[in-house]
mmCIF file of C-alpha atoms and ligand atoms in Angstrom:
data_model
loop_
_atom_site.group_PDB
_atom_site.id
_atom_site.type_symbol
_atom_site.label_atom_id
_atom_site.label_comp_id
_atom_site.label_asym_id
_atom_site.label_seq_id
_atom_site.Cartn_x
_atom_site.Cartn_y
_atom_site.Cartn_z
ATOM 1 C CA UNK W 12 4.273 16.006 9.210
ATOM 2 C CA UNK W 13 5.180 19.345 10.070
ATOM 3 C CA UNK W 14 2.825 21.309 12.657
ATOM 4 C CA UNK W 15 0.932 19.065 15.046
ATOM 5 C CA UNK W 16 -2.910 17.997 13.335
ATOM 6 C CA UNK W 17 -6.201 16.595 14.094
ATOM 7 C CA UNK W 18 -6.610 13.591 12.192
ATOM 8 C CA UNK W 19 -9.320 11.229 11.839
ATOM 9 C CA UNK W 20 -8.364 7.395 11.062
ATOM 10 C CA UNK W 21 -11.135 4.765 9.930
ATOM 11 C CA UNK W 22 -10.587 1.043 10.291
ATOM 12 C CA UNK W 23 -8.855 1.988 12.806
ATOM 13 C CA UNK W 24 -8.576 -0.975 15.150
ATOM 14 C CA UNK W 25 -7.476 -2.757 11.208
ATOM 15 C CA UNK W 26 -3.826 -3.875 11.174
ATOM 16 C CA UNK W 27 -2.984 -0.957 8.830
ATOM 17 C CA UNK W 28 -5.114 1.389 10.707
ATOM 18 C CA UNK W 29 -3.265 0.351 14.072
ATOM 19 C CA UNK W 30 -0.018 0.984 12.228
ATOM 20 C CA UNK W 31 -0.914 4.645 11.276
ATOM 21 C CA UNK W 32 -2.505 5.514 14.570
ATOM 22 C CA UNK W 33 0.688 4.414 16.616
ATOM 23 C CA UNK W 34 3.102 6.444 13.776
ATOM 24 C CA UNK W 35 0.695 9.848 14.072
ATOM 25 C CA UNK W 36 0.656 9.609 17.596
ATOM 26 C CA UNK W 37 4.471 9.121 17.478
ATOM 27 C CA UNK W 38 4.547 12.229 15.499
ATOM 28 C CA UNK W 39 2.737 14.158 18.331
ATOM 29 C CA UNK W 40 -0.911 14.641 16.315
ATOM 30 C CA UNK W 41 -3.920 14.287 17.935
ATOM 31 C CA UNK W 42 -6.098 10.966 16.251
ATOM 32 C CA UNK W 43 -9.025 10.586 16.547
ATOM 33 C CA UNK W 44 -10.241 6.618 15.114
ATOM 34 C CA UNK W 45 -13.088 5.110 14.014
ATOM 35 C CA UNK W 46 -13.827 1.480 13.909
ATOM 36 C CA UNK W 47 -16.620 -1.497 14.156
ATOM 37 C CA UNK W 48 -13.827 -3.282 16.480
ATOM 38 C CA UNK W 49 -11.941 -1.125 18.239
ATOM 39 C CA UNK W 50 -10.423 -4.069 20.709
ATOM 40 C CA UNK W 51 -7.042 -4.014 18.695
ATOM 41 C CA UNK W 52 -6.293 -0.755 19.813
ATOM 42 C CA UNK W 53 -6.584 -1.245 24.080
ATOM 43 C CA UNK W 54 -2.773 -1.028 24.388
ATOM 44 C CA UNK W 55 -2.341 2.060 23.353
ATOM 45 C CA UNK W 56 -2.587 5.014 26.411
ATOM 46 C CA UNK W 57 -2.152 7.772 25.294
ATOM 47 C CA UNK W 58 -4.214 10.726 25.989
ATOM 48 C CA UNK W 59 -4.014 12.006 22.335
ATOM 49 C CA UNK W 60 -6.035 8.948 21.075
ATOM 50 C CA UNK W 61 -10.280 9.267 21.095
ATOM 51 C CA UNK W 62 -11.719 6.111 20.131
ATOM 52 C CA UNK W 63 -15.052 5.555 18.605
ATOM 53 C CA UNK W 64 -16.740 2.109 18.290
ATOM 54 C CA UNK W 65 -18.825 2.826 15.151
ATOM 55 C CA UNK W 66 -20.164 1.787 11.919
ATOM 56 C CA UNK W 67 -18.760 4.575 9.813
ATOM 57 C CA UNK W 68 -21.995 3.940 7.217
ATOM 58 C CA UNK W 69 -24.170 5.171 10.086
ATOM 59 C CA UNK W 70 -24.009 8.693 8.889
ATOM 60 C CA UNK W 71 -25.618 10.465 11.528
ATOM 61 C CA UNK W 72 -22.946 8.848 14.444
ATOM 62 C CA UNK W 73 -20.331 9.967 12.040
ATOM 63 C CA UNK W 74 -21.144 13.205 11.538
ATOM 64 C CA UNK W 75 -21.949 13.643 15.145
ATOM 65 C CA UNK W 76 -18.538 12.451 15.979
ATOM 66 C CA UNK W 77 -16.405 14.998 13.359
ATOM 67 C CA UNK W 78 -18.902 17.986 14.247
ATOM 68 C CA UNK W 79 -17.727 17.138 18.052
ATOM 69 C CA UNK W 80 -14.151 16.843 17.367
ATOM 70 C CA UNK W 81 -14.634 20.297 15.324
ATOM 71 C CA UNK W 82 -16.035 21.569 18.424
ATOM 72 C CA UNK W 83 -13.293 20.776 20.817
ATOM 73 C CA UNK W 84 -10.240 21.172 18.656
ATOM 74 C CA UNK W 85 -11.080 23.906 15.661
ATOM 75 C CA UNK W 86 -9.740 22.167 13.133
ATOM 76 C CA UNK W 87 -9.732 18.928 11.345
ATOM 77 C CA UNK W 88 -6.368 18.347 8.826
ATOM 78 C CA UNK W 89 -6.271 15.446 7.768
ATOM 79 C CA UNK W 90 -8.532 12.330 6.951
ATOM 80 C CA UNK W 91 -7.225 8.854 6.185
ATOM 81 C CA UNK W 92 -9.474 6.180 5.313
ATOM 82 C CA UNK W 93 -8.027 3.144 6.034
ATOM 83 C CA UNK W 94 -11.086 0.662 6.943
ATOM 84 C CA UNK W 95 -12.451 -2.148 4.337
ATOM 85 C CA UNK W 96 -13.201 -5.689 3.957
ATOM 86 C CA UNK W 97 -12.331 -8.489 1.857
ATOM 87 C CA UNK W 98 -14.117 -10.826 -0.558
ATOM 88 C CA UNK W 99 -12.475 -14.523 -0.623
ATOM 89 C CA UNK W 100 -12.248 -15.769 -4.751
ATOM 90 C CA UNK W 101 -15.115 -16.943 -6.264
ATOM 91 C CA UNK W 102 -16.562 -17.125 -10.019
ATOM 92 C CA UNK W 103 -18.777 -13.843 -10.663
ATOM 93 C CA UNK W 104 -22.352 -16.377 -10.912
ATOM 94 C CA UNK W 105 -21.896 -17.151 -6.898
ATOM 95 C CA UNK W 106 -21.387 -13.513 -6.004
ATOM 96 C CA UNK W 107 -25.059 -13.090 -4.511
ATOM 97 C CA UNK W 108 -26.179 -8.979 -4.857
ATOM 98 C CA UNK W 109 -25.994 -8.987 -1.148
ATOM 99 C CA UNK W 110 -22.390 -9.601 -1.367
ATOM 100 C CA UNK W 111 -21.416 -6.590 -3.900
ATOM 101 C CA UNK W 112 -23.384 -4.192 -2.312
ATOM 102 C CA UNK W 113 -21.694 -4.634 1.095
ATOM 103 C CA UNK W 114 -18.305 -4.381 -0.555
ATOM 104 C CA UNK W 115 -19.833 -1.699 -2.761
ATOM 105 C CA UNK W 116 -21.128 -0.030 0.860
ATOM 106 C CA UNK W 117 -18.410 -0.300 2.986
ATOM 107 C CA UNK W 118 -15.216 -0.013 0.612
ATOM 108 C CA UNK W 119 -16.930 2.729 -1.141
ATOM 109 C CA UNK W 120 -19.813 4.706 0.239
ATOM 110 C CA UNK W 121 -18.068 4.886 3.601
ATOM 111 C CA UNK W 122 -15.169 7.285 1.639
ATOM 112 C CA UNK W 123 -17.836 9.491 0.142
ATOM 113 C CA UNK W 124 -19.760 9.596 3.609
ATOM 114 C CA UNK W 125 -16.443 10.416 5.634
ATOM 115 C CA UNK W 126 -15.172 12.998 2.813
ATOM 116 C CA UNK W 127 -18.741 14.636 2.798
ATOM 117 C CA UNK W 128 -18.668 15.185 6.597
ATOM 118 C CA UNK W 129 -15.200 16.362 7.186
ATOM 119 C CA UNK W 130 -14.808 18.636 3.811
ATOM 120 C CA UNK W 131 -16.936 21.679 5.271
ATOM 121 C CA UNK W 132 -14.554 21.873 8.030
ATOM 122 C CA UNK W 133 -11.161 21.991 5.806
ATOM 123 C CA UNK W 134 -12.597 24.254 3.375
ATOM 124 C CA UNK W 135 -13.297 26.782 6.877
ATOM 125 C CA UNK W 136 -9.349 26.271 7.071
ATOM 126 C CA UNK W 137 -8.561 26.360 2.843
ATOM 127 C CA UNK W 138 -6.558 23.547 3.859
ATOM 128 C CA UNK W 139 -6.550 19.631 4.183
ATOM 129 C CA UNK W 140 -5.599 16.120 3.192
ATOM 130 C CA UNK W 141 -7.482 13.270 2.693
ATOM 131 C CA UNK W 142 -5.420 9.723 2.228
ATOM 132 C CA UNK W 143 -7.320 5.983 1.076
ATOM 133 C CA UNK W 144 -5.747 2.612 1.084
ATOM 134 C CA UNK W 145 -7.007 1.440 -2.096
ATOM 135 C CA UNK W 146 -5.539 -1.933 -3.613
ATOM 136 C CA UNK W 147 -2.720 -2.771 -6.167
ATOM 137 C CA UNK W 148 -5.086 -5.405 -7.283
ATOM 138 C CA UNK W 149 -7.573 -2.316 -8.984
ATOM 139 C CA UNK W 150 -5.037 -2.432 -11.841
ATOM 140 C CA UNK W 151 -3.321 -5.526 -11.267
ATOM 141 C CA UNK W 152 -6.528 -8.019 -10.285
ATOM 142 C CA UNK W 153 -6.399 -11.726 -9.260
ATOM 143 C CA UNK W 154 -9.359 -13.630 -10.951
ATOM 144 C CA UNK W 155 -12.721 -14.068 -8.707
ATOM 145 C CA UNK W 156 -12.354 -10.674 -6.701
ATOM 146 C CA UNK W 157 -14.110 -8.968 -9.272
ATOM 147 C CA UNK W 158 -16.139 -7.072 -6.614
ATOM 148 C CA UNK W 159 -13.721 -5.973 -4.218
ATOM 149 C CA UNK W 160 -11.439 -4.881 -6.982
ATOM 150 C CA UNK W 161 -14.417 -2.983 -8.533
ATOM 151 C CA UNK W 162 -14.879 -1.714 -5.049
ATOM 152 C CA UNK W 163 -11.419 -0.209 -5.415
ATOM 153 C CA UNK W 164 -11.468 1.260 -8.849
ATOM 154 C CA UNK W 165 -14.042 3.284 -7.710
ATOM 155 C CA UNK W 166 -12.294 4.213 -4.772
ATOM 156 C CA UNK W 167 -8.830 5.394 -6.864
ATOM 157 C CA UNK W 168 -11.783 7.556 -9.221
ATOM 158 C CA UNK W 169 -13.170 9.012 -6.721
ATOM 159 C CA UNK W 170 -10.091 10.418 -5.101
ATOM 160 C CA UNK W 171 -8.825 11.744 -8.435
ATOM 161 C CA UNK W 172 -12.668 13.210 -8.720
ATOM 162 C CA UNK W 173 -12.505 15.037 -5.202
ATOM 163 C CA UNK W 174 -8.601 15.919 -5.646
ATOM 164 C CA UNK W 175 -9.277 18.089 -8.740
ATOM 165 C CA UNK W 176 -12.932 19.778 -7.435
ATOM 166 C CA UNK W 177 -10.884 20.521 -3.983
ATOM 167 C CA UNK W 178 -7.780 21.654 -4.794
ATOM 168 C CA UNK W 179 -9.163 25.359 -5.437
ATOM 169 C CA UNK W 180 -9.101 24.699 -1.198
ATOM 170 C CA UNK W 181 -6.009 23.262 -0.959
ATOM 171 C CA UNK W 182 -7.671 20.089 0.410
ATOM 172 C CA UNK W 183 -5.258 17.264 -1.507
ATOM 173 C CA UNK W 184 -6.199 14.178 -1.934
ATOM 174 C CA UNK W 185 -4.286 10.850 -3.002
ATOM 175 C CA UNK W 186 -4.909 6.787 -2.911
ATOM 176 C CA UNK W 187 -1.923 4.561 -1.734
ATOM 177 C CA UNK W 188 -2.192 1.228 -3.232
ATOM 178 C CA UNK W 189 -1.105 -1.421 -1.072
ATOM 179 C CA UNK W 190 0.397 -4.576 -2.555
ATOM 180 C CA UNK W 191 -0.702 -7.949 -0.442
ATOM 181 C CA UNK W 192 0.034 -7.110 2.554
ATOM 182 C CA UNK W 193 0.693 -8.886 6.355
ATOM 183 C CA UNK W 194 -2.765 -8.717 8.310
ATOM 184 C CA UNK W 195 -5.523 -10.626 9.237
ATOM 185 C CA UNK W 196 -7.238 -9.559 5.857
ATOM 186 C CA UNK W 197 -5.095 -11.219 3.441
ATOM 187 C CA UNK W 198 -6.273 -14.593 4.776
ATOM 188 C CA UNK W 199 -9.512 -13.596 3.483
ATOM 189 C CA UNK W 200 -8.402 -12.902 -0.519
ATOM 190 C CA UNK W 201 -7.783 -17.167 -0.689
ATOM 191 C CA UNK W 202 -10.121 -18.988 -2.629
ATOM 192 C CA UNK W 203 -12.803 -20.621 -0.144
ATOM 193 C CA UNK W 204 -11.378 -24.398 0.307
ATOM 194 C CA UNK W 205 -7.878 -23.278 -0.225
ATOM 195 C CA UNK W 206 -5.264 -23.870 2.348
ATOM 196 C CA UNK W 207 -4.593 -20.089 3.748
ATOM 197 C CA UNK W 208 -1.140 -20.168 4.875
ATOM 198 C CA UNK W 209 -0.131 -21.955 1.450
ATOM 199 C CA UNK W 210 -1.735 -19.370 -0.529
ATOM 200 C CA UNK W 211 0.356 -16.879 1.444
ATOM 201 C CA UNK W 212 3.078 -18.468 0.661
ATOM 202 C CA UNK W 213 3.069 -19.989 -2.735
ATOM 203 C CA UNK W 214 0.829 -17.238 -4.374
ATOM 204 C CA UNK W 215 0.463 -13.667 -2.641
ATOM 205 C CA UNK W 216 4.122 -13.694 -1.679
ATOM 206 C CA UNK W 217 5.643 -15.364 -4.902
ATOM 207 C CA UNK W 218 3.658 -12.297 -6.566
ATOM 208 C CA UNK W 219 5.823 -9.145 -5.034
ATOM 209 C CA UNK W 220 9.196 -8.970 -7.147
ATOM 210 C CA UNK W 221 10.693 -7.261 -3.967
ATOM 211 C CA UNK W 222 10.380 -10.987 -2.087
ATOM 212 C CA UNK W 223 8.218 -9.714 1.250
ATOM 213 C CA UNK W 224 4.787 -8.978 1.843
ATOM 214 C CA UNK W 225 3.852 -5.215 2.627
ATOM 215 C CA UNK W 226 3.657 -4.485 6.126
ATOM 216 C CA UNK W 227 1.470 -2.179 8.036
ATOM 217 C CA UNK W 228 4.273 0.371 8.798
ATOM 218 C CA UNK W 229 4.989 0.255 5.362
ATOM 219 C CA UNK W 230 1.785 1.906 4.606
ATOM 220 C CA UNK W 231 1.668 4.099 7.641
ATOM 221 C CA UNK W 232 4.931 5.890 6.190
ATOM 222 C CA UNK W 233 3.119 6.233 3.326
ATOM 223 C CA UNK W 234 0.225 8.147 5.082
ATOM 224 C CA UNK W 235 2.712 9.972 6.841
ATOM 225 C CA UNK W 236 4.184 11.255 3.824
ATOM 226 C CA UNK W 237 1.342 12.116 2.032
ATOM 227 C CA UNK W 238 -0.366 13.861 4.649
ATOM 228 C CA UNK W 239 2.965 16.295 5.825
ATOM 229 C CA UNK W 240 3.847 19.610 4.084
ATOM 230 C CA UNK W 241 6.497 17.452 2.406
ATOM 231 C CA UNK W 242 3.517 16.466 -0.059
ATOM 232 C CA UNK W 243 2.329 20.040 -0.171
ATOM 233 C CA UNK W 244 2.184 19.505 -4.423
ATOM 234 C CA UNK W 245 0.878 15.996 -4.732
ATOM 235 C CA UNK W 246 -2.573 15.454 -5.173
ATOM 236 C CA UNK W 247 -5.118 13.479 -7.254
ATOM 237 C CA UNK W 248 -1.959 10.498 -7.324
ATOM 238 C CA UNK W 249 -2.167 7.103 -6.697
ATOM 239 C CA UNK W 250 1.078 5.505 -4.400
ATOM 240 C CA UNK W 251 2.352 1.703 -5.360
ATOM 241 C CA UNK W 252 3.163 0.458 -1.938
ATOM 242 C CA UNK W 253 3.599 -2.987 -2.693
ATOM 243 C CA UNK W 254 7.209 -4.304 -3.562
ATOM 244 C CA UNK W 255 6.465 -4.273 -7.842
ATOM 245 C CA UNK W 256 3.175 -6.405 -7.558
ATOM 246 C CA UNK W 257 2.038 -3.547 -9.550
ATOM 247 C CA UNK W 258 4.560 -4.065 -12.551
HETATM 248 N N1 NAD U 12 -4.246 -6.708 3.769
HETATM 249 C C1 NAD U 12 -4.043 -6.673 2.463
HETATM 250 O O1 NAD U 12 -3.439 -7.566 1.858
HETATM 251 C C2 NAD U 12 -4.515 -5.471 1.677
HETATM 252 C C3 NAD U 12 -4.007 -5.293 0.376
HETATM 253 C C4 NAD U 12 -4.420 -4.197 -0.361
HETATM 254 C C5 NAD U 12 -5.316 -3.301 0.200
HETATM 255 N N2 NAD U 12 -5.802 -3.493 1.469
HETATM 256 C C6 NAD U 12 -6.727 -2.484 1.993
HETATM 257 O O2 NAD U 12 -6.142 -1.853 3.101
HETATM 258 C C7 NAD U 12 -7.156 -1.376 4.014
HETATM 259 C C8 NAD U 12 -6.843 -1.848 5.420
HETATM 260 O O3 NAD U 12 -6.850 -3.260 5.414
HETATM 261 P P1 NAD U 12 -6.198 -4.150 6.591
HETATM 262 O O4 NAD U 12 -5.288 -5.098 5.911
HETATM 263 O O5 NAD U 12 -5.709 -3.282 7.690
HETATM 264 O O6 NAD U 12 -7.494 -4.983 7.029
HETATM 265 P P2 NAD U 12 -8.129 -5.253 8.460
HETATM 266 O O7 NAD U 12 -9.208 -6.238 8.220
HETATM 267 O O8 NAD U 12 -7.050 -5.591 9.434
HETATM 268 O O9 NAD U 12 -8.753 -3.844 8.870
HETATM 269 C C9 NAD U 12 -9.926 -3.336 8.316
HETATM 270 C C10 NAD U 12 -10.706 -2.642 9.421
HETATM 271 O O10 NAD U 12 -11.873 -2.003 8.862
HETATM 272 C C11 NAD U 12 -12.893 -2.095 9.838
HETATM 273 N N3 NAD U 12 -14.207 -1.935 9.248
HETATM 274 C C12 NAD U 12 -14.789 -2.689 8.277
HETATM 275 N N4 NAD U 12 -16.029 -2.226 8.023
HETATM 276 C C13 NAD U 12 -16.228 -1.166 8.833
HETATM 277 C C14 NAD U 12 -17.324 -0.273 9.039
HETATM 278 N N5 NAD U 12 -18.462 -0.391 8.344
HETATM 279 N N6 NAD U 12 -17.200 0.710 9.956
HETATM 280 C C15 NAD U 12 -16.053 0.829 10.682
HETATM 281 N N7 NAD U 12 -14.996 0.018 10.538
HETATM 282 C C16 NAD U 12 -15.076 -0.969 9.622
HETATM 283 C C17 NAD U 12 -12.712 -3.508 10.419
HETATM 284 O O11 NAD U 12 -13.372 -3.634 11.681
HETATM 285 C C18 NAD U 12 -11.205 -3.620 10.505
HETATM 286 O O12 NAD U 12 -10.707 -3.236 11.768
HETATM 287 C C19 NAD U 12 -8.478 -1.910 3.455
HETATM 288 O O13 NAD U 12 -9.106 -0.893 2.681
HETATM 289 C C20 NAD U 12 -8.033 -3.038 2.519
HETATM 290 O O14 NAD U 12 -8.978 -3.264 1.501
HETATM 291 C C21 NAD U 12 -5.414 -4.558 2.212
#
């Protein structure tokens, strides 16, 4: 990234949102992240980091939060939303409605929500960039994560959606699609009596032609890429982080 930025981070206190803060911060940006659990994040000190314990569906906390940071720094760059949560595999008939629309809620909504609120403010500076972690599995699914997976479709649509009505303000915006990758969610993809660290082994990393699961620095270079001046023409683009899974 080029000149120093205000960015805000959600799921941050997430193993890939941990990741991202500690590379911005290394860059010298100011981060500002969001997160139900921020606990992860205790041992990093440094004075550039604002946490925020929050729900990012509660809308009015949120938009509280980026109208504040507005305030005190007069600009917001960049956006990356990198919270979510799983769904372990299981036929479509004992996904309960309660279920889809809390993957629906948080893996979705919360992007619309957190693009809404922080949009006004990069048009003000006819300039921006807004990165999500998506999934490889949206075009390369496992059977009985049909909901998350939806959850993620609609997550790469929307993207391509806001990247075309934004770019008259030079507000890009991109999905990086992370192949399985090594945090505490991937635990949660196995199949409900499976035995986790088998499935780790013998299926999600047997599955990445490049022989190693994604890690979370992986993914934070990827953010870093796509949200520095170096990426000043890509927008509306979906990234394959994820060793070939995707092929
Ligand atoms: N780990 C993988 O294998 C993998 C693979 C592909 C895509 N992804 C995606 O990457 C992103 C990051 O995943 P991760 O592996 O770091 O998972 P993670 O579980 O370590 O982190 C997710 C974070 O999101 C936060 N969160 C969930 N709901 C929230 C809410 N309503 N408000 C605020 N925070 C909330 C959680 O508290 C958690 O800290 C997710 O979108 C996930 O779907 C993960």
């Amino acid at each position: 990234m080029d000149d120093k930025q205000v960015v805000i981070v959600t799921g941050a206190g997430g193993g890939m949102g941990k990741a991202i803060i500690e590379q911005l911060l290394a860059q010298g940006h100011t981060v500002i992240g969001l997160d139900l659990s921020i606990t992860a994040l205790a041992d990093i000190k440094d004075d550039s980091l604002h946490i925020y314990e929050v729900n990012v569906l509660d809308e009015a906390r949120v938009k509280q939060i980026i109208q504040d940071v507005y305030t005190q720094y007069n600009r917001i760059d960049s956006l990356v939303n990198a919270l979510g949560i799983a769904q372990s595999a299981i036929p479509i008939e004992d996904v309960s409605i309660e279920q889809w629309d809390q993957l629906m809620n948080v893996n979705v909504k919360s992007i619309f929500m957190t693009v809404k609120a922080v949009v006004p403010y990069m048009k003000k500076k006819k300039k921006g960039a807004i990165v999500t972690i998506g999934s490889i599995s949206a075009v390369r699914p496992r059977p009985g994560l049909q909901a998350y997976i939806a959850s993620k479709g609609a997550a790469e649509s929307l993207t391509r959606g806001l990247a075309i009505e934004l770019a008259p303000f030079q507000i890009r915006v991109n999905t990086i699609h992370p192949g399985p990758a090594d945090t505490q969610m991937l635990s949660q993809f196995t199949a409900v009596d499976a035995d986790v660290e088998q499935t780790k082994e013998e299926v999600f990393l047997q599955s990445v032609p490049l022989g190693r699961l994604v890690t979370p620095n992986d993914i934070a270079n990827a953010v870093s890429y796509l949200l520095s001046d170096a990426a000043s023409i890509v927008t509306g683009t979906t990234l394959h982080v994820d060793g070939g899974r995707g092929l």
